[in-house]
CSV table of C-alpha atoms in Angstrom, one decimal:
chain,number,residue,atom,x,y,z
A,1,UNK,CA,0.0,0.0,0.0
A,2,UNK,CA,1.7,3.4,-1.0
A,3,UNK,CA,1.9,6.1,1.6
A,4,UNK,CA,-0.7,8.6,0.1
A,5,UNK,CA,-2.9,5.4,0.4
A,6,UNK,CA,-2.0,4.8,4.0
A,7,UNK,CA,-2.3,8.7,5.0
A,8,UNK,CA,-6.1,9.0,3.2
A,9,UNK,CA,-7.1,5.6,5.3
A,10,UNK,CA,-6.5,6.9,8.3
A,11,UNK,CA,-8.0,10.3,8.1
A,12,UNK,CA,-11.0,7.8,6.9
A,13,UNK,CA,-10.7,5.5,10.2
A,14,UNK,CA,-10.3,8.9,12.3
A,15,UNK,CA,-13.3,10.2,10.9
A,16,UNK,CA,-14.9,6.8,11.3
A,17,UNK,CA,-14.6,6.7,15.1
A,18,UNK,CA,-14.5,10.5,15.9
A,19,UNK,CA,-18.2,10.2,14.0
A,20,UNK,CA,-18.7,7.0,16.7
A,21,UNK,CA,-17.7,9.3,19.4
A,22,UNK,CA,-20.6,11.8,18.9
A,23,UNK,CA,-22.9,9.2,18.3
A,24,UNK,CA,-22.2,7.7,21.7
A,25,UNK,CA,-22.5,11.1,23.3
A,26,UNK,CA,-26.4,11.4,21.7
A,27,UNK,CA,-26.7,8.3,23.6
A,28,UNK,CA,-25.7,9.2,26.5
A,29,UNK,CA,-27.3,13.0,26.5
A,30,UNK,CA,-30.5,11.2,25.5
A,31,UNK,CA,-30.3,8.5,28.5
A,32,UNK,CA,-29.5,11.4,30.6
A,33,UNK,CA,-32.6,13.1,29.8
A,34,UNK,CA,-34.6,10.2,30.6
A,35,UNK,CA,-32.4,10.1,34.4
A,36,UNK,CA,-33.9,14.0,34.4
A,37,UNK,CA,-37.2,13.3,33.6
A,38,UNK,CA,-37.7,10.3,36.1
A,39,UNK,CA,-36.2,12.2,39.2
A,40,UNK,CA,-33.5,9.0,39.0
A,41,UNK,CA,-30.6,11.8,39.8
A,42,UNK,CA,-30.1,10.3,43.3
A,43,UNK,CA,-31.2,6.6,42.8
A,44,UNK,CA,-27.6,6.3,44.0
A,45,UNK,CA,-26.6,8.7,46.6
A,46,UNK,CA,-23.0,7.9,46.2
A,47,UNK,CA,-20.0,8.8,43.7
A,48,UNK,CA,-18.1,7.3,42.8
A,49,UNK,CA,-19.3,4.1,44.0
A,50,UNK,CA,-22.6,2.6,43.8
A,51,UNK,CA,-24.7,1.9,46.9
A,52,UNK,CA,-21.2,1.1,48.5
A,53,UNK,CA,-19.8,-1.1,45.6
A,54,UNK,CA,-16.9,-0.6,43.3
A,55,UNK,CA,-18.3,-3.1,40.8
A,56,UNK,CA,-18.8,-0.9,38.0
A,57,UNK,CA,-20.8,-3.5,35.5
A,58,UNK,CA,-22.8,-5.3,38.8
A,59,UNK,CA,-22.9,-3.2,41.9
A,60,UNK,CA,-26.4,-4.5,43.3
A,61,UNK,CA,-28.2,-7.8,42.4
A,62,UNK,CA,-30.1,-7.2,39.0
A,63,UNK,CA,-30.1,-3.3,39.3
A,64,UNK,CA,-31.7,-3.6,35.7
A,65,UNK,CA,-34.7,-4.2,36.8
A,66,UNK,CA,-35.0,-1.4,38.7
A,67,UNK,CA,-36.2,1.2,36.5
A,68,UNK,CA,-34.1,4.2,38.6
A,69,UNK,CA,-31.2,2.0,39.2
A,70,UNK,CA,-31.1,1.2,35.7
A,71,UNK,CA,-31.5,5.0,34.4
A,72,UNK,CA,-29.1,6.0,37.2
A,73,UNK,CA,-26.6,3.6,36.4
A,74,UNK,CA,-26.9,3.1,33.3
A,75,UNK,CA,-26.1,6.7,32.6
A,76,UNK,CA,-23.0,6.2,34.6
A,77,UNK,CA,-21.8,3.0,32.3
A,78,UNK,CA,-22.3,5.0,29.0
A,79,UNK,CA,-20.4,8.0,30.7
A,80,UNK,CA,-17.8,5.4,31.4
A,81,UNK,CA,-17.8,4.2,27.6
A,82,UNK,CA,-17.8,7.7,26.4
A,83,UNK,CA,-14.9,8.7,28.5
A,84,UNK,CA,-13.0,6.0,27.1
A,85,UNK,CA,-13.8,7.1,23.6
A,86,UNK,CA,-12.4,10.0,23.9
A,87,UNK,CA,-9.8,9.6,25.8
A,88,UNK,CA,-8.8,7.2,22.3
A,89,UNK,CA,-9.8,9.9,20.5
A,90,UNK,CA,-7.0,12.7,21.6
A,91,UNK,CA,-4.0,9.8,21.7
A,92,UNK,CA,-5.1,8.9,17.7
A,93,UNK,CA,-5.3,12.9,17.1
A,94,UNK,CA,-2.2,13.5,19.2
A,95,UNK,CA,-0.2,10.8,17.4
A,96,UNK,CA,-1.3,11.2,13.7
A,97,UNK,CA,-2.4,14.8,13.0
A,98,UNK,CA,0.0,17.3,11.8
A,99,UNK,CA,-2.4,20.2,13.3
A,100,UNK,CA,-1.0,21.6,16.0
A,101,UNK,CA,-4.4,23.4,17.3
A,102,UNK,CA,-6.0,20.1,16.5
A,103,UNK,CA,-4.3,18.0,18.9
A,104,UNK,CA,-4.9,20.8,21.7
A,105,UNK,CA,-8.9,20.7,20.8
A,106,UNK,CA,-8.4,17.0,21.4
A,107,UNK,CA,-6.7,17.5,25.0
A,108,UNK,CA,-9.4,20.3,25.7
A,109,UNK,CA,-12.4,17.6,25.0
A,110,UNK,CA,-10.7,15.1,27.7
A,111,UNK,CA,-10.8,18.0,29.6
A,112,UNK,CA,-14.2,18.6,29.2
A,113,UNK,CA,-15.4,14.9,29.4
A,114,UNK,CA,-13.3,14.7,32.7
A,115,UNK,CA,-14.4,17.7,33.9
A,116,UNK,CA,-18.0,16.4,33.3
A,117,UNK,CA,-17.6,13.4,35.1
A,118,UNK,CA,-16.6,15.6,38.3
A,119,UNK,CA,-19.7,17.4,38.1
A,120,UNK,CA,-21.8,14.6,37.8
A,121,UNK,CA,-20.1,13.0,40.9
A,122,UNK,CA,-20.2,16.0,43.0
A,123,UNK,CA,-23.7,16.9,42.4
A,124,UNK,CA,-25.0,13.2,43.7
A,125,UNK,CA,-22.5,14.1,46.8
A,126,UNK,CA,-23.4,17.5,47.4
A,127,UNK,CA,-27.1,16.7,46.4
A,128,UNK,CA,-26.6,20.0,44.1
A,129,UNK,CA,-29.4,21.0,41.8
A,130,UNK,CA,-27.3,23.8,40.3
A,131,UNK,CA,-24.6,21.4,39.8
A,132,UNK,CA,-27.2,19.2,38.0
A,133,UNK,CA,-27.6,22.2,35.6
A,134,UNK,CA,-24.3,23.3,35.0
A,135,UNK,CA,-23.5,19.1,34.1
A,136,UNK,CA,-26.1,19.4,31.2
A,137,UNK,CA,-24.6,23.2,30.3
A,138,UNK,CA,-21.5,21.4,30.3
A,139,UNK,CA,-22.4,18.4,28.7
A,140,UNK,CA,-23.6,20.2,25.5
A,141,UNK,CA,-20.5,21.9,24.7
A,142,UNK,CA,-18.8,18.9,25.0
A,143,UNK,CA,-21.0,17.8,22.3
A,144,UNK,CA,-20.2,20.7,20.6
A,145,UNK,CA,-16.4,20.1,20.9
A,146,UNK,CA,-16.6,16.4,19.4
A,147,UNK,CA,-18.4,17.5,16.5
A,148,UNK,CA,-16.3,20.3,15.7
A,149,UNK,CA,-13.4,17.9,16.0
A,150,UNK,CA,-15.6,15.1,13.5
A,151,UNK,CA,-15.5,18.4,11.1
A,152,UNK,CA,-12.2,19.0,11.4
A,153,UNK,CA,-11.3,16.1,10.0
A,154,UNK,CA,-13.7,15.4,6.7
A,155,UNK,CA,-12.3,16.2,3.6
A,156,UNK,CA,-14.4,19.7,3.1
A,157,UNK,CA,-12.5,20.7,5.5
A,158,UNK,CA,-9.1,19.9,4.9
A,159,UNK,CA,-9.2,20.3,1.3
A,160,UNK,CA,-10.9,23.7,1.8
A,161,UNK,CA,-14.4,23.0,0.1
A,162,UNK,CA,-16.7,25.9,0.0
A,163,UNK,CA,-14.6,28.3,1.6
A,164,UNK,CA,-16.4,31.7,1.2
A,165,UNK,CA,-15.2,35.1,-0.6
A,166,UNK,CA,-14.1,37.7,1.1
A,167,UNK,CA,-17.6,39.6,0.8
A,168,UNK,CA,-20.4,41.5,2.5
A,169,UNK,CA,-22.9,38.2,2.0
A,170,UNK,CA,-20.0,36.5,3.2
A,171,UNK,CA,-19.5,38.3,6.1
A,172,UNK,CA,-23.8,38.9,7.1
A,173,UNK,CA,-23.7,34.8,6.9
A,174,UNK,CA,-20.6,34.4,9.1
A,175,UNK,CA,-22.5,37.3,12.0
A,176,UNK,CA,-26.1,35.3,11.6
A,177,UNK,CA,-24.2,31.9,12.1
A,178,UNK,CA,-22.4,33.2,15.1
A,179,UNK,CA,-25.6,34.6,16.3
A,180,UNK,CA,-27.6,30.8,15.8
A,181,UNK,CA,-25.1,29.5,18.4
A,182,UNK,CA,-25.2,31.5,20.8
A,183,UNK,CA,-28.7,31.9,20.5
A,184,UNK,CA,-28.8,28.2,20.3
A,185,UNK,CA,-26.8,27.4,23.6
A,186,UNK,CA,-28.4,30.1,25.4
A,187,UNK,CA,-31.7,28.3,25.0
A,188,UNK,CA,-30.2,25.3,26.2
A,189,UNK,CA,-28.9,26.7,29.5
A,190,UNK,CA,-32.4,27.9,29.7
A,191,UNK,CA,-33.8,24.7,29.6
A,192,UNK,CA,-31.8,23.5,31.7
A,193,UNK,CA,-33.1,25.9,34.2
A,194,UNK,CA,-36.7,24.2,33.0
A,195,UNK,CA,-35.9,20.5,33.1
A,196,UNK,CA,-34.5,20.2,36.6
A,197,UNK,CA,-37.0,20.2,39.6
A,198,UNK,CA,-36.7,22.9,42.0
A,199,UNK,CA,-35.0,25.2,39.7
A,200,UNK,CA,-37.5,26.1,37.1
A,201,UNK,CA,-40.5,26.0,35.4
A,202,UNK,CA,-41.7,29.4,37.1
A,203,UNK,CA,-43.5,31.3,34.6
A,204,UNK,CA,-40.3,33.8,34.4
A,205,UNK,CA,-38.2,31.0,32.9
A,206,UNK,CA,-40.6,29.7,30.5
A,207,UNK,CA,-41.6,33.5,29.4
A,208,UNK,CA,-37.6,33.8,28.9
A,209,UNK,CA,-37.1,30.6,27.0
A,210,UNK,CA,-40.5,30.8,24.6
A,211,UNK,CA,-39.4,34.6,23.9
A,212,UNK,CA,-36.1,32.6,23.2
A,213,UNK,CA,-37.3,30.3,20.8
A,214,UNK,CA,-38.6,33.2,18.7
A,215,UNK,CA,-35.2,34.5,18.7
A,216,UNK,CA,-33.6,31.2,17.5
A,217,UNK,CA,-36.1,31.0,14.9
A,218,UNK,CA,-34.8,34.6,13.7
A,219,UNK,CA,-31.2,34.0,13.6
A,220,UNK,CA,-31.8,30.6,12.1
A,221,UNK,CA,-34.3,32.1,9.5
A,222,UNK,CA,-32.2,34.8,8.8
A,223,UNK,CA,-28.2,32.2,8.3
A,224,UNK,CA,-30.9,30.1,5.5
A,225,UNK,CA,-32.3,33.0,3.4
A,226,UNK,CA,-28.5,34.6,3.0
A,227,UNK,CA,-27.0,31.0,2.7
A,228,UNK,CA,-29.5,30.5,-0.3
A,229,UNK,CA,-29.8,33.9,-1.9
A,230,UNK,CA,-26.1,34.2,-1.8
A,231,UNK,CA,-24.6,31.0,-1.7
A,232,UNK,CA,-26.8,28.4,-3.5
A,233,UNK,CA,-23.6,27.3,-5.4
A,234,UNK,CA,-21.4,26.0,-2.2
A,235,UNK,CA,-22.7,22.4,-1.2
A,236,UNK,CA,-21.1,22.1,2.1
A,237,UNK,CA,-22.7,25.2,3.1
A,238,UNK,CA,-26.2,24.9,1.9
A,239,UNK,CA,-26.7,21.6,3.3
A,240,UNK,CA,-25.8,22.7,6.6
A,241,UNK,CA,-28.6,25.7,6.2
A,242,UNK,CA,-30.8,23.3,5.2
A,243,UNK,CA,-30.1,20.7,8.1
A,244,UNK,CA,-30.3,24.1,10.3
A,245,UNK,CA,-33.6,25.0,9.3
A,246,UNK,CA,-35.2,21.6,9.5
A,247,UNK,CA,-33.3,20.9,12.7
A,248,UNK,CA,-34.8,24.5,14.1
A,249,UNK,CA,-38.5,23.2,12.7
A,250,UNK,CA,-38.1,20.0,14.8
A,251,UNK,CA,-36.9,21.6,17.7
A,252,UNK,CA,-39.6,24.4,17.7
A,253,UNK,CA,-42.7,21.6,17.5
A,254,UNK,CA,-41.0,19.4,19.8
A,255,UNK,CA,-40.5,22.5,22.4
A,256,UNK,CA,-44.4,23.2,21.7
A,257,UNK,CA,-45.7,19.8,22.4
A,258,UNK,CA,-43.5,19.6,25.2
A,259,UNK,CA,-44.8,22.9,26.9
A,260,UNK,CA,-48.5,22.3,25.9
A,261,UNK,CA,-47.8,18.7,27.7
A,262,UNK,CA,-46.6,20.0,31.2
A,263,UNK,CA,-49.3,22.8,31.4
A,264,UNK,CA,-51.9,20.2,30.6
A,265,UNK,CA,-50.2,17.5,32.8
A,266,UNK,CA,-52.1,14.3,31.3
A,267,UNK,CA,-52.8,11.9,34.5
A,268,UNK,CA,-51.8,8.0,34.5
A,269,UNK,CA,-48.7,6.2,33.0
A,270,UNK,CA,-49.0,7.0,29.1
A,271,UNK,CA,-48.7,11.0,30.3
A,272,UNK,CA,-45.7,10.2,32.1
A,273,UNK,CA,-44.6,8.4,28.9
A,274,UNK,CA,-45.2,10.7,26.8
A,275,UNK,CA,-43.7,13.8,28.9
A,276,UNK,CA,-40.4,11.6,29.2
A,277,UNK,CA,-40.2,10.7,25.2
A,278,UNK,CA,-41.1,14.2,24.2
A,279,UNK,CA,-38.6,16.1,27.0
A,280,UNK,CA,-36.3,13.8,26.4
A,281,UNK,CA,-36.4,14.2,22.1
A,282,UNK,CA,-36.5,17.9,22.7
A,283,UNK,CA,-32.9,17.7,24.2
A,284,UNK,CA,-31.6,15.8,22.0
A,285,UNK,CA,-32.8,17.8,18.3
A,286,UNK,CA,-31.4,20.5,21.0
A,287,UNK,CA,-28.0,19.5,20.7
A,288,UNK,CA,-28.1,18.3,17.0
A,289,UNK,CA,-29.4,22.0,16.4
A,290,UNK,CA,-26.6,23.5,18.2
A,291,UNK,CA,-24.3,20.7,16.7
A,292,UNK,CA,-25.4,21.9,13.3
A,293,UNK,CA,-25.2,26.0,14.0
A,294,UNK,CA,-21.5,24.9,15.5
A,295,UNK,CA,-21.0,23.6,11.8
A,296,UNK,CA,-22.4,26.6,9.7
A,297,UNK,CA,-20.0,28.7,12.4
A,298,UNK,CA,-17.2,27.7,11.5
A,299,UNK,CA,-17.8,26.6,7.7
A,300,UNK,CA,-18.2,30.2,7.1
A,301,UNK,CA,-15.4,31.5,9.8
A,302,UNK,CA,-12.8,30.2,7.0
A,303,UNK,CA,-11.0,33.0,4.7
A,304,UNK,CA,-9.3,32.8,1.5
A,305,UNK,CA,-5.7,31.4,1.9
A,306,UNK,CA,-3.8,33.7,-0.4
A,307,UNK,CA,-1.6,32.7,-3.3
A,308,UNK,CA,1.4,31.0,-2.7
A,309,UNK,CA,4.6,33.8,-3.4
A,310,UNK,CA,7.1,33.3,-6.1
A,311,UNK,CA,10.5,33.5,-5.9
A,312,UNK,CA,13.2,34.6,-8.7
A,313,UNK,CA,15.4,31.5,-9.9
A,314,UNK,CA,18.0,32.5,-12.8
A,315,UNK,CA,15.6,35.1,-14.1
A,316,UNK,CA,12.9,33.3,-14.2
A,317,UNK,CA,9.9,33.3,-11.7
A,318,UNK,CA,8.0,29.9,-10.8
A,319,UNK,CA,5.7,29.1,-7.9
A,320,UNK,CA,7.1,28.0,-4.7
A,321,UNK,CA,6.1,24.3,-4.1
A,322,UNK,CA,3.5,23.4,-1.6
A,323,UNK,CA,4.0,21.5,1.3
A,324,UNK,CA,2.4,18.2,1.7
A,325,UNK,CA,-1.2,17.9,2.2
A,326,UNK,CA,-0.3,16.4,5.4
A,327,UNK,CA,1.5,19.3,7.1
A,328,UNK,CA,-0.7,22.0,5.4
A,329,UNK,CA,-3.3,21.4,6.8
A,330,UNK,CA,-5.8,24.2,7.2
C-alpha cells in the first residue's frame, strides 16, 4: 500500500470513530434526559461508587430491573464508555495529526469529558441541583467540541471545500451563524433551568425561554435566506442551512408539544410516557441543532488562503512548491 494510500485511510478510520464518538454522546445526552425526567438523579446517593460497591458493571443484584437503578446507572456506564472514547480519541489525534491546534482541541475535549464526570459526581455528593444544571450546560459543549473535532477532519475541511469570498454576503452569513449558536446554547442553559426540579418552570423562565425560541427562529431564519440567496452554489454550506432549518422546525414543534404537555399534565402512566419521550427528544434535536449552527460557524469562519509567493530563480519566476497535504493542513 503506498503512503498517500495509507495517509487517506487513516484520516477515513479517524473520521470513522470520531463520527462513533458523537454518536455515543447522543446516547448518553439522551439516557441522561430520561435520568432527568424520572427524578432518577439520586437513585444512587453515592460517587463514585454505587450503593457502597466498586463493581462498575454489577454493583447490586439485578439493578436492571430497577427502573431508577437502571437510568441512574446506566447513565454512569455509558459515561464510562464515552470517556474512554475519547480519551482514544485525543491519543489517535495526538499521534497522527500534523495540526497543532487540533491536537490541543483534542486534550481540551478530555478536559471537558473529565471535567463532566466531576460534576456529575459532586452533584450526587453535594445533592446540588445547580450542579445538575451546569453538568447538562457542560455536557452540550462537550457535544459541541466532538463534533467540531468530526468536522475538522472530513475532507471539506481539509481540502478547503466551500470556503467563502471575502464579501459583504459573506461576512452577514458568518455574523447570523455566530448569532444561531449562541442563541442556540443560550436556550439550552435555559432549559436547563426548565428541566431540573426545584430550579424552574416558574412562569419567568418559560416566558424567557419561549421569547427565546422566537429569537432562535430569527437567527436561524435569517443564516438560511443569505446562505441561499447568496450562496446556493457551495454544497457544504447549503446543506448545513438546510439541516439548520429543518433541525430548528423540529426543535420548535418538539418544544411546543412539550410545553402544551406540562401545562396540561395528562394523568396516568401513558402521560408520564409521553412527557419523558417528548422532553427527552426535545434535548436531544437541542443538541443536534446547536451541533449543526456549531457547523455553519465555523464553515463560514474560513477566509481565502492567499496565493502562494514566487521567488526569482536564474531570471525566471515559478511558484514555490507546496508542502504536503499532510502538514498544510488548514
Amino acid at each position: 500500500m503506498s503512503p498517500s494510500r495509507s495517509r487517506a485511510s487513516d484520516w477515513t478510520w479517524r473520521r470513522r470513530f470520531s463520527a462513533c464518538t458523537v454518536l455515543l454522546t447522543v446516547f448518553l445526552l439522551s439516557w441522561g434526559g430520561v435520568v432527568t425526567s424520572i427524578g432518577a438523579g439520586m437513585a444512587f446517593p453515592d460517587w463514585p461508587t454505587s450503593l457502597g460497591s466498586y463493581n462498575l458493571i454489577n454493583p447490586v443484584e439485578e439493578w436492571w430491573l430497577v427502573p431508577a437503578y437502571l437510568a441512574e446507572h446506566g447513565h454512569r456506564l455509558i459515561a464510562s464508555l464515552v470517556g474512554a472514547f475519547t480519551v482514544a480519541l485525543a491519543a489517535w489525534t495526538w499521534w497522527e495529526d500534523p495540526r497543532a491546534w487540533m491536537r490541543k482541541l483534542s486534550l481540551a475535549a478530555v478536559a471537558l469529558v473529565v471535567l463532566q464526570g466531576l460534576l456529575g459526581g459532586l452533584r450526587v455528593l453535594w445533592v446540588s441541583l445547580d450542579l445538575a444544571m451546569v453538568h447538562a450546560c457542560v455536557a452540550q459543549l462537550f457535544f459541541a467540541t466532538l463534533v467540531a473535532m468530526t468536522l475538522f477532519v472530513t475532507d471539506t475541511w481539509r481540502r478547503r471545500d466551500g470556503v467563502l469570498p471575502q464579501t459583504d454576503s459573506a461576512r452577514h452569513l458568518r455574523w447570523w451563524s455566530y448569532a444561531a449558536a449562541a442563541f442556540v446554547y443560550l436556550q439550552i442553559v435555559l432549559g436547563a433551568l426548565l428541566r431540573h426540579p426545584g430550579a424552574g418552570m416558574s412562569g419567568g423562565y418559560t416566558t424567557l425561554h419561549v421569547a427565546g425560541a422566537f429569537a432562535v427562529v430569527g437567527v436561524v431564519l435569517g443564516a438560511f435566506v443569505v446562505a441561499e440567496k447568496h450562496f446556493d452554489a457551495v454544497p457544504a454550506v447549503r446543506r448545513t442551512a438546510w439541516v439548520l432549518l429543518g433541525t430548528m422546525g423540529l426543535q420548535f414543534a418538539l418544544g411546543l408539544a412539550s410545553l402544551l404537555l406540562t401545562l396540561y399534565e395528562p394523568g396516568g402512566q401513558a402521560g408520564v410516557i409521553a412527557y419523558v419521550v417528548l422532553t427527552v427528544a426535545h434535548l436531544v434535536v437541542g443538541a443536534v441543532l446547536l451541533g449543526a449552527s456549531v457547523v455553519m460557524s465555523l464553515l463560514t469562519s474560513r477566509r481565502p488562503q492567499h496565493a502562494p509567493p514566487s521567488v526569482p530563480t536564474n531570471g525566471a519566476t515559478r511558484d514555490v512548491p507546496e508542502r504536503s497535504l499532510a502538514r498544510a493542513e488548514p
